[in-house]
JSON list of C-alpha atoms in Angstrom, two decimals:
[
{"chain": "A", "resi": 1, "resn": "UNK", "atom": "CA", "xyz": [-0.07, 0.08, 0.06]},
{"chain": "A", "resi": 2, "resn": "UNK", "atom": "CA", "xyz": [2.61, 2.53, 1.14]},
{"chain": "A", "resi": 3, "resn": "UNK", "atom": "CA", "xyz": [4.43, 1.80, -2.69]},
{"chain": "A", "resi": 4, "resn": "UNK", "atom": "CA", "xyz": [0.83, 2.63, -4.15]},
{"chain": "A", "resi": 5, "resn": "UNK", "atom": "CA", "xyz": [0.58, 6.05, -2.06]},
{"chain": "A", "resi": 6, "resn": "UNK", "atom": "CA", "xyz": [3.95, 6.93, -3.07]},
{"chain": "A", "resi": 7, "resn": "UNK", "atom": "CA", "xyz": [3.64, 6.12, -6.63]},
{"chain": "A", "resi": 8, "resn": "UNK", "atom": "CA", "xyz": [2.91, 9.05, -9.16]},
{"chain": "A", "resi": 9, "resn": "UNK", "atom": "CA", "xyz": [-0.68, 8.41, -10.86]},
{"chain": "A", "resi": 10, "resn": "UNK", "atom": "CA", "xyz": [-0.04, 8.43, -14.60]},
{"chain": "A", "resi": 11, "resn": "UNK", "atom": "CA", "xyz": [-2.89, 10.85, -16.12]},
{"chain": "A", "resi": 12, "resn": "UNK", "atom": "CA", "xyz": [-2.78, 11.59, -19.82]},
{"chain": "A", "resi": 13, "resn": "UNK", "atom": "CA", "xyz": [-3.96, 15.47, -20.67]},
{"chain": "A", "resi": 14, "resn": "UNK", "atom": "CA", "xyz": [-7.03, 16.44, -21.94]},
{"chain": "A", "resi": 15, "resn": "UNK", "atom": "CA", "xyz": [-6.96, 19.08, -24.73]},
{"chain": "A", "resi": 16, "resn": "UNK", "atom": "CA", "xyz": [-8.45, 21.30, -22.40]},
{"chain": "A", "resi": 17, "resn": "UNK", "atom": "CA", "xyz": [-6.65, 22.86, -19.47]},
{"chain": "A", "resi": 18, "resn": "UNK", "atom": "CA", "xyz": [-9.55, 23.74, -17.46]},
{"chain": "A", "resi": 19, "resn": "UNK", "atom": "CA", "xyz": [-10.75, 20.21, -17.42]},
{"chain": "A", "resi": 20, "resn": "UNK", "atom": "CA", "xyz": [-7.20, 19.02, -16.71]},
{"chain": "A", "resi": 21, "resn": "UNK", "atom": "CA", "xyz": [-7.03, 20.99, -13.65]},
{"chain": "A", "resi": 22, "resn": "UNK", "atom": "CA", "xyz": [-10.55, 19.95, -12.85]},
{"chain": "A", "resi": 23, "resn": "UNK", "atom": "CA", "xyz": [-10.06, 15.96, -13.45]},
{"chain": "A", "resi": 24, "resn": "UNK", "atom": "CA", "xyz": [-6.19, 15.77, -13.73]},
{"chain": "A", "resi": 25, "resn": "UNK", "atom": "CA", "xyz": [-6.64, 14.43, -17.31]},
{"chain": "A", "resi": 26, "resn": "UNK", "atom": "CA", "xyz": [-7.66, 10.93, -18.58]},
{"chain": "A", "resi": 27, "resn": "UNK", "atom": "CA", "xyz": [-6.65, 8.00, -15.72]},
{"chain": "A", "resi": 28, "resn": "UNK", "atom": "CA", "xyz": [-5.79, 4.80, -17.15]},
{"chain": "A", "resi": 29, "resn": "UNK", "atom": "CA", "xyz": [-8.44, 2.36, -15.88]},
{"chain": "A", "resi": 30, "resn": "UNK", "atom": "CA", "xyz": [-11.28, 4.93, -15.69]},
{"chain": "A", "resi": 31, "resn": "UNK", "atom": "CA", "xyz": [-14.37, 5.62, -17.68]},
{"chain": "A", "resi": 32, "resn": "UNK", "atom": "CA", "xyz": [-15.50, 9.10, -18.84]},
{"chain": "A", "resi": 33, "resn": "UNK", "atom": "CA", "xyz": [-19.30, 9.77, -20.35]},
{"chain": "A", "resi": 34, "resn": "UNK", "atom": "CA", "xyz": [-19.34, 13.03, -22.88]},
{"chain": "A", "resi": 35, "resn": "UNK", "atom": "CA", "xyz": [-23.17, 13.40, -22.49]},
{"chain": "A", "resi": 36, "resn": "UNK", "atom": "CA", "xyz": [-25.33, 16.16, -24.06]},
{"chain": "A", "resi": 37, "resn": "UNK", "atom": "CA", "xyz": [-28.34, 16.58, -26.23]},
{"chain": "A", "resi": 38, "resn": "UNK", "atom": "CA", "xyz": [-28.48, 15.78, -30.11]},
{"chain": "A", "resi": 39, "resn": "UNK", "atom": "CA", "xyz": [-26.50, 17.96, -32.45]},
{"chain": "A", "resi": 40, "resn": "UNK", "atom": "CA", "xyz": [-24.28, 20.08, -30.34]},
{"chain": "A", "resi": 41, "resn": "UNK", "atom": "CA", "xyz": [-20.94, 18.34, -31.23]},
{"chain": "A", "resi": 42, "resn": "UNK", "atom": "CA", "xyz": [-20.51, 15.28, -29.13]},
{"chain": "A", "resi": 43, "resn": "UNK", "atom": "CA", "xyz": [-18.65, 13.77, -31.58]},
{"chain": "A", "resi": 44, "resn": "UNK", "atom": "CA", "xyz": [-16.26, 16.84, -32.22]},
{"chain": "A", "resi": 45, "resn": "UNK", "atom": "CA", "xyz": [-15.16, 16.47, -28.54]},
{"chain": "A", "resi": 46, "resn": "UNK", "atom": "CA", "xyz": [-14.63, 12.65, -29.01]},
{"chain": "A", "resi": 47, "resn": "UNK", "atom": "CA", "xyz": [-12.54, 13.40, -31.93]},
{"chain": "A", "resi": 48, "resn": "UNK", "atom": "CA", "xyz": [-10.29, 15.64, -29.92]},
{"chain": "A", "resi": 49, "resn": "UNK", "atom": "CA", "xyz": [-9.96, 13.66, -27.21]},
{"chain": "A", "resi": 50, "resn": "UNK", "atom": "CA", "xyz": [-9.09, 11.02, -29.53]},
{"chain": "A", "resi": 51, "resn": "UNK", "atom": "CA", "xyz": [-6.40, 13.38, -31.40]},
{"chain": "A", "resi": 52, "resn": "UNK", "atom": "CA", "xyz": [-5.05, 14.66, -28.04]},
{"chain": "A", "resi": 53, "resn": "UNK", "atom": "CA", "xyz": [-4.78, 11.14, -26.90]},
{"chain": "A", "resi": 54, "resn": "UNK", "atom": "CA", "xyz": [-2.82, 10.01, -29.93]},
{"chain": "A", "resi": 55, "resn": "UNK", "atom": "CA", "xyz": [0.10, 12.28, -28.95]},
{"chain": "A", "resi": 56, "resn": "UNK", "atom": "CA", "xyz": [1.17, 9.79, -26.54]},
{"chain": "A", "resi": 57, "resn": "UNK", "atom": "CA", "xyz": [0.16, 6.23, -28.15]},
{"chain": "A", "resi": 58, "resn": "UNK", "atom": "CA", "xyz": [-2.39, 4.48, -30.26]},
{"chain": "A", "resi": 59, "resn": "UNK", "atom": "CA", "xyz": [-6.14, 5.09, -29.70]},
{"chain": "A", "resi": 60, "resn": "UNK", "atom": "CA", "xyz": [-8.74, 2.71, -30.86]},
{"chain": "A", "resi": 61, "resn": "UNK", "atom": "CA", "xyz": [-11.93, 5.03, -32.01]},
{"chain": "A", "resi": 62, "resn": "UNK", "atom": "CA", "xyz": [-14.97, 2.63, -32.67]},
{"chain": "A", "resi": 63, "resn": "UNK", "atom": "CA", "xyz": [-17.56, 5.29, -34.43]},
{"chain": "A", "resi": 64, "resn": "UNK", "atom": "CA", "xyz": [-20.99, 3.38, -34.52]},
{"chain": "A", "resi": 65, "resn": "UNK", "atom": "CA", "xyz": [-22.60, 6.60, -35.87]},
{"chain": "A", "resi": 66, "resn": "UNK", "atom": "CA", "xyz": [-20.43, 7.84, -38.67]},
{"chain": "A", "resi": 67, "resn": "UNK", "atom": "CA", "xyz": [-17.96, 6.39, -41.27]},
{"chain": "A", "resi": 68, "resn": "UNK", "atom": "CA", "xyz": [-14.16, 6.40, -40.95]},
{"chain": "A", "resi": 69, "resn": "UNK", "atom": "CA", "xyz": [-14.61, 8.63, -44.02]},
{"chain": "A", "resi": 70, "resn": "UNK", "atom": "CA", "xyz": [-16.66, 11.13, -41.91]},
{"chain": "A", "resi": 71, "resn": "UNK", "atom": "CA", "xyz": [-14.49, 10.61, -38.85]},
{"chain": "A", "resi": 72, "resn": "UNK", "atom": "CA", "xyz": [-11.14, 11.18, -40.61]},
{"chain": "A", "resi": 73, "resn": "UNK", "atom": "CA", "xyz": [-12.56, 14.48, -42.37]},
{"chain": "A", "resi": 74, "resn": "UNK", "atom": "CA", "xyz": [-13.50, 15.66, -38.77]},
{"chain": "A", "resi": 75, "resn": "UNK", "atom": "CA", "xyz": [-10.03, 14.71, -37.19]},
{"chain": "A", "resi": 76, "resn": "UNK", "atom": "CA", "xyz": [-8.34, 16.65, -40.08]},
{"chain": "A", "resi": 77, "resn": "UNK", "atom": "CA", "xyz": [-10.48, 19.64, -40.11]},
{"chain": "A", "resi": 78, "resn": "UNK", "atom": "CA", "xyz": [-10.52, 19.79, -36.25]},
{"chain": "A", "resi": 79, "resn": "UNK", "atom": "CA", "xyz": [-6.40, 19.28, -36.18]},
{"chain": "A", "resi": 80, "resn": "UNK", "atom": "CA", "xyz": [-5.88, 21.99, -38.90]},
{"chain": "A", "resi": 81, "resn": "UNK", "atom": "CA", "xyz": [-8.46, 24.24, -37.88]},
{"chain": "A", "resi": 82, "resn": "UNK", "atom": "CA", "xyz": [-10.04, 24.26, -41.24]},
{"chain": "A", "resi": 83, "resn": "UNK", "atom": "CA", "xyz": [-13.75, 23.85, -41.82]},
{"chain": "A", "resi": 84, "resn": "UNK", "atom": "CA", "xyz": [-15.02, 20.51, -42.17]},
{"chain": "A", "resi": 85, "resn": "UNK", "atom": "CA", "xyz": [-17.70, 21.72, -44.86]},
{"chain": "A", "resi": 86, "resn": "UNK", "atom": "CA", "xyz": [-15.21, 22.91, -47.16]},
{"chain": "A", "resi": 87, "resn": "UNK", "atom": "CA", "xyz": [-12.98, 19.87, -46.73]},
{"chain": "A", "resi": 88, "resn": "UNK", "atom": "CA", "xyz": [-15.96, 17.48, -47.28]},
{"chain": "A", "resi": 89, "resn": "UNK", "atom": "CA", "xyz": [-17.23, 19.69, -50.20]},
{"chain": "A", "resi": 90, "resn": "UNK", "atom": "CA", "xyz": [-13.52, 19.90, -51.96]},
{"chain": "A", "resi": 91, "resn": "UNK", "atom": "CA", "xyz": [-14.03, 23.67, -51.73]},
{"chain": "A", "resi": 92, "resn": "UNK", "atom": "CA", "xyz": [-11.19, 24.50, -49.67]},
{"chain": "A", "resi": 93, "resn": "UNK", "atom": "CA", "xyz": [-10.26, 28.30, -49.52]},
{"chain": "A", "resi": 94, "resn": "UNK", "atom": "CA", "xyz": [-6.58, 28.96, -50.74]},
{"chain": "A", "resi": 95, "resn": "UNK", "atom": "CA", "xyz": [-5.78, 29.66, -47.43]},
{"chain": "A", "resi": 96, "resn": "UNK", "atom": "CA", "xyz": [-7.04, 26.15, -46.14]},
{"chain": "A", "resi": 97, "resn": "UNK", "atom": "CA", "xyz": [-5.38, 24.45, -49.08]},
{"chain": "A", "resi": 98, "resn": "UNK", "atom": "CA", "xyz": [-2.07, 26.00, -48.00]},
{"chain": "A", "resi": 99, "resn": "UNK", "atom": "CA", "xyz": [-2.77, 25.03, -44.31]},
{"chain": "A", "resi": 100, "resn": "UNK", "atom": "CA", "xyz": [-3.66, 21.44, -45.48]},
{"chain": "A", "resi": 101, "resn": "UNK", "atom": "CA", "xyz": [-0.28, 21.28, -47.71]},
{"chain": "A", "resi": 102, "resn": "UNK", "atom": "CA", "xyz": [1.82, 22.80, -44.81]},
{"chain": "A", "resi": 103, "resn": "UNK", "atom": "CA", "xyz": [0.63, 20.67, -41.94]},
{"chain": "A", "resi": 104, "resn": "UNK", "atom": "CA", "xyz": [-0.62, 17.50, -43.54]},
{"chain": "A", "resi": 105, "resn": "UNK", "atom": "CA", "xyz": [2.10, 15.84, -41.69]},
{"chain": "A", "resi": 106, "resn": "UNK", "atom": "CA", "xyz": [0.28, 16.51, -38.13]},
{"chain": "A", "resi": 107, "resn": "UNK", "atom": "CA", "xyz": [-2.74, 14.47, -38.99]},
{"chain": "A", "resi": 108, "resn": "UNK", "atom": "CA", "xyz": [-0.82, 11.71, -41.19]},
{"chain": "A", "resi": 109, "resn": "UNK", "atom": "CA", "xyz": [0.88, 10.59, -38.22]},
{"chain": "A", "resi": 110, "resn": "UNK", "atom": "CA", "xyz": [-2.02, 10.23, -36.01]},
{"chain": "A", "resi": 111, "resn": "UNK", "atom": "CA", "xyz": [-2.21, 6.70, -34.14]},
{"chain": "A", "resi": 112, "resn": "UNK", "atom": "CA", "xyz": [-5.71, 6.64, -34.05]},
{"chain": "A", "resi": 113, "resn": "UNK", "atom": "CA", "xyz": [-7.49, 3.00, -35.48]},
{"chain": "A", "resi": 114, "resn": "UNK", "atom": "CA", "xyz": [-10.81, 3.68, -36.48]},
{"chain": "A", "resi": 115, "resn": "UNK", "atom": "CA", "xyz": [-13.46, 1.11, -36.61]},
{"chain": "A", "resi": 116, "resn": "UNK", "atom": "CA", "xyz": [-16.70, 2.32, -38.32]},
{"chain": "A", "resi": 117, "resn": "UNK", "atom": "CA", "xyz": [-18.85, -1.03, -37.87]},
{"chain": "A", "resi": 118, "resn": "UNK", "atom": "CA", "xyz": [-22.44, -0.43, -37.21]},
{"chain": "A", "resi": 119, "resn": "UNK", "atom": "CA", "xyz": [-24.69, -2.96, -35.07]},
{"chain": "A", "resi": 120, "resn": "UNK", "atom": "CA", "xyz": [-21.82, -4.17, -32.86]},
{"chain": "A", "resi": 121, "resn": "UNK", "atom": "CA", "xyz": [-21.40, -5.15, -29.24]},
{"chain": "A", "resi": 122, "resn": "UNK", "atom": "CA", "xyz": [-19.19, -4.36, -26.45]},
{"chain": "A", "resi": 123, "resn": "UNK", "atom": "CA", "xyz": [-17.28, -7.97, -26.92]},
{"chain": "A", "resi": 124, "resn": "UNK", "atom": "CA", "xyz": [-16.76, -6.54, -30.64]},
{"chain": "A", "resi": 125, "resn": "UNK", "atom": "CA", "xyz": [-15.03, -3.33, -29.57]},
{"chain": "A", "resi": 126, "resn": "UNK", "atom": "CA", "xyz": [-13.04, -5.57, -27.20]},
{"chain": "A", "resi": 127, "resn": "UNK", "atom": "CA", "xyz": [-11.99, -7.69, -30.09]},
{"chain": "A", "resi": 128, "resn": "UNK", "atom": "CA", "xyz": [-11.02, -4.48, -31.83]},
{"chain": "A", "resi": 129, "resn": "UNK", "atom": "CA", "xyz": [-9.13, -2.83, -28.71]},
{"chain": "A", "resi": 130, "resn": "UNK", "atom": "CA", "xyz": [-7.20, -6.29, -28.48]},
{"chain": "A", "resi": 131, "resn": "UNK", "atom": "CA", "xyz": [-6.00, -5.78, -31.97]},
{"chain": "A", "resi": 132, "resn": "UNK", "atom": "CA", "xyz": [-4.89, -2.44, -31.79]},
{"chain": "A", "resi": 133, "resn": "UNK", "atom": "CA", "xyz": [-3.04, -3.17, -28.71]},
{"chain": "A", "resi": 134, "resn": "UNK", "atom": "CA", "xyz": [-0.96, -5.72, -30.60]},
{"chain": "A", "resi": 135, "resn": "UNK", "atom": "CA", "xyz": [0.39, -2.77, -33.00]},
{"chain": "A", "resi": 136, "resn": "UNK", "atom": "CA", "xyz": [2.00, -0.74, -29.84]},
{"chain": "A", "resi": 137, "resn": "UNK", "atom": "CA", "xyz": [1.24, 1.11, -26.46]},
{"chain": "A", "resi": 138, "resn": "UNK", "atom": "CA", "xyz": [-2.64, 1.56, -26.50]},
{"chain": "A", "resi": 139, "resn": "UNK", "atom": "CA", "xyz": [-3.21, 4.94, -24.62]},
{"chain": "A", "resi": 140, "resn": "UNK", "atom": "CA", "xyz": [-6.97, 5.27, -24.95]},
{"chain": "A", "resi": 141, "resn": "UNK", "atom": "CA", "xyz": [-10.22, 4.16, -26.22]},
{"chain": "A", "resi": 142, "resn": "UNK", "atom": "CA", "xyz": [-13.28, 5.99, -27.62]},
{"chain": "A", "resi": 143, "resn": "UNK", "atom": "CA", "xyz": [-16.57, 5.16, -28.34]},
{"chain": "A", "resi": 144, "resn": "UNK", "atom": "CA", "xyz": [-18.63, 7.05, -30.12]},
{"chain": "A", "resi": 145, "resn": "UNK", "atom": "CA", "xyz": [-21.68, 6.09, -28.88]},
{"chain": "A", "resi": 146, "resn": "UNK", "atom": "CA", "xyz": [-22.54, 3.98, -25.99]},
{"chain": "A", "resi": 147, "resn": "UNK", "atom": "CA", "xyz": [-26.31, 3.59, -27.03]},
{"chain": "A", "resi": 148, "resn": "UNK", "atom": "CA", "xyz": [-25.82, 2.23, -30.43]},
{"chain": "A", "resi": 149, "resn": "UNK", "atom": "CA", "xyz": [-23.86, -0.88, -29.47]},
{"chain": "A", "resi": 150, "resn": "UNK", "atom": "CA", "xyz": [-26.35, -3.90, -29.74]},
{"chain": "A", "resi": 151, "resn": "UNK", "atom": "CA", "xyz": [-27.12, -6.60, -27.35]},
{"chain": "A", "resi": 152, "resn": "UNK", "atom": "CA", "xyz": [-28.53, -9.91, -27.86]},
{"chain": "A", "resi": 153, "resn": "UNK", "atom": "CA", "xyz": [-30.07, -9.79, -24.38]},
{"chain": "A", "resi": 154, "resn": "UNK", "atom": "CA", "xyz": [-33.86, -9.56, -23.78]},
{"chain": "A", "resi": 155, "resn": "UNK", "atom": "CA", "xyz": [-33.44, -7.03, -20.82]},
{"chain": "A", "resi": 156, "resn": "UNK", "atom": "CA", "xyz": [-35.05, -3.29, -20.86]},
{"chain": "A", "resi": 157, "resn": "UNK", "atom": "CA", "xyz": [-32.93, -1.09, -23.05]},
{"chain": "A", "resi": 158, "resn": "UNK", "atom": "CA", "xyz": [-31.60, 1.05, -19.88]},
{"chain": "A", "resi": 159, "resn": "UNK", "atom": "CA", "xyz": [-30.36, -2.33, -18.28]},
{"chain": "A", "resi": 160, "resn": "UNK", "atom": "CA", "xyz": [-28.51, -3.18, -21.44]},
{"chain": "A", "resi": 161, "resn": "UNK", "atom": "CA", "xyz": [-27.14, 0.31, -21.83]},
{"chain": "A", "resi": 162, "resn": "UNK", "atom": "CA", "xyz": [-25.85, -0.43, -17.85]},
{"chain": "A", "resi": 163, "resn": "UNK", "atom": "CA", "xyz": [-24.04, -3.66, -18.92]},
{"chain": "A", "resi": 164, "resn": "UNK", "atom": "CA", "xyz": [-22.50, -1.80, -21.77]},
{"chain": "A", "resi": 165, "resn": "UNK", "atom": "CA", "xyz": [-21.20, 0.81, -19.22]},
{"chain": "A", "resi": 166, "resn": "UNK", "atom": "CA", "xyz": [-19.74, -2.23, -16.96]},
{"chain": "A", "resi": 167, "resn": "UNK", "atom": "CA", "xyz": [-18.41, -3.90, -20.23]},
{"chain": "A", "resi": 168, "resn": "UNK", "atom": "CA", "xyz": [-16.35, -0.74, -20.86]},
{"chain": "A", "resi": 169, "resn": "UNK", "atom": "CA", "xyz": [-15.61, -0.26, -17.18]},
{"chain": "A", "resi": 170, "resn": "UNK", "atom": "CA", "xyz": [-13.54, -3.96, -17.09]},
{"chain": "A", "resi": 171, "resn": "UNK", "atom": "CA", "xyz": [-12.12, -2.96, -20.81]},
{"chain": "A", "resi": 172, "resn": "UNK", "atom": "CA", "xyz": [-10.67, 0.02, -19.38]},
{"chain": "A", "resi": 173, "resn": "UNK", "atom": "CA", "xyz": [-9.15, -2.15, -16.09]},
{"chain": "A", "resi": 174, "resn": "UNK", "atom": "CA", "xyz": [-7.82, -4.62, -18.20]},
{"chain": "A", "resi": 175, "resn": "UNK", "atom": "CA", "xyz": [-6.06, -2.93, -20.84]},
{"chain": "A", "resi": 176, "resn": "UNK", "atom": "CA", "xyz": [-5.05, -0.17, -18.36]},
{"chain": "A", "resi": 177, "resn": "UNK", "atom": "CA", "xyz": [-6.58, 2.81, -20.46]},
{"chain": "A", "resi": 178, "resn": "UNK", "atom": "CA", "xyz": [-9.15, 5.44, -20.40]},
{"chain": "A", "resi": 179, "resn": "UNK", "atom": "CA", "xyz": [-12.39, 4.56, -22.11]},
{"chain": "A", "resi": 180, "resn": "UNK", "atom": "CA", "xyz": [-14.26, 7.73, -23.50]}
]
């Protein structure tokens, strides 16, 4: 116990200074939930978190709502501070084209493995995380979003979602990474 008390806890900083001051960053083995009403940018936040975590190692990103192409566009736009609409419509301004040309390496090197299959279960996520972890140091798991996971259980839906949360907590502990 003494050794545990004196050991420095490893936190991975979030992209936001104020959040880091409040919670210390993302702790391995913990589960964090980003919640808000529809259409306010939860996926953008998840992408920013994944991008920040990827500076420290590999990130597993299970996107049940967006395709890999849509998610990559958001990651690129967020990382380079260019319009995602312009990027998706291939209507970048001259300034945005220059930014993309000059800073392309900043996004090309992001260590984010994306699984965009829909209709997957918590065990499918675990399998994907295991595959990603074999490629290097895994530092985080992002699931967007929890309520789209599927279950063969006949439980009421709120009990299924509670079970998904429990499975993600077990995943966080087993791989010693934060799960968002």
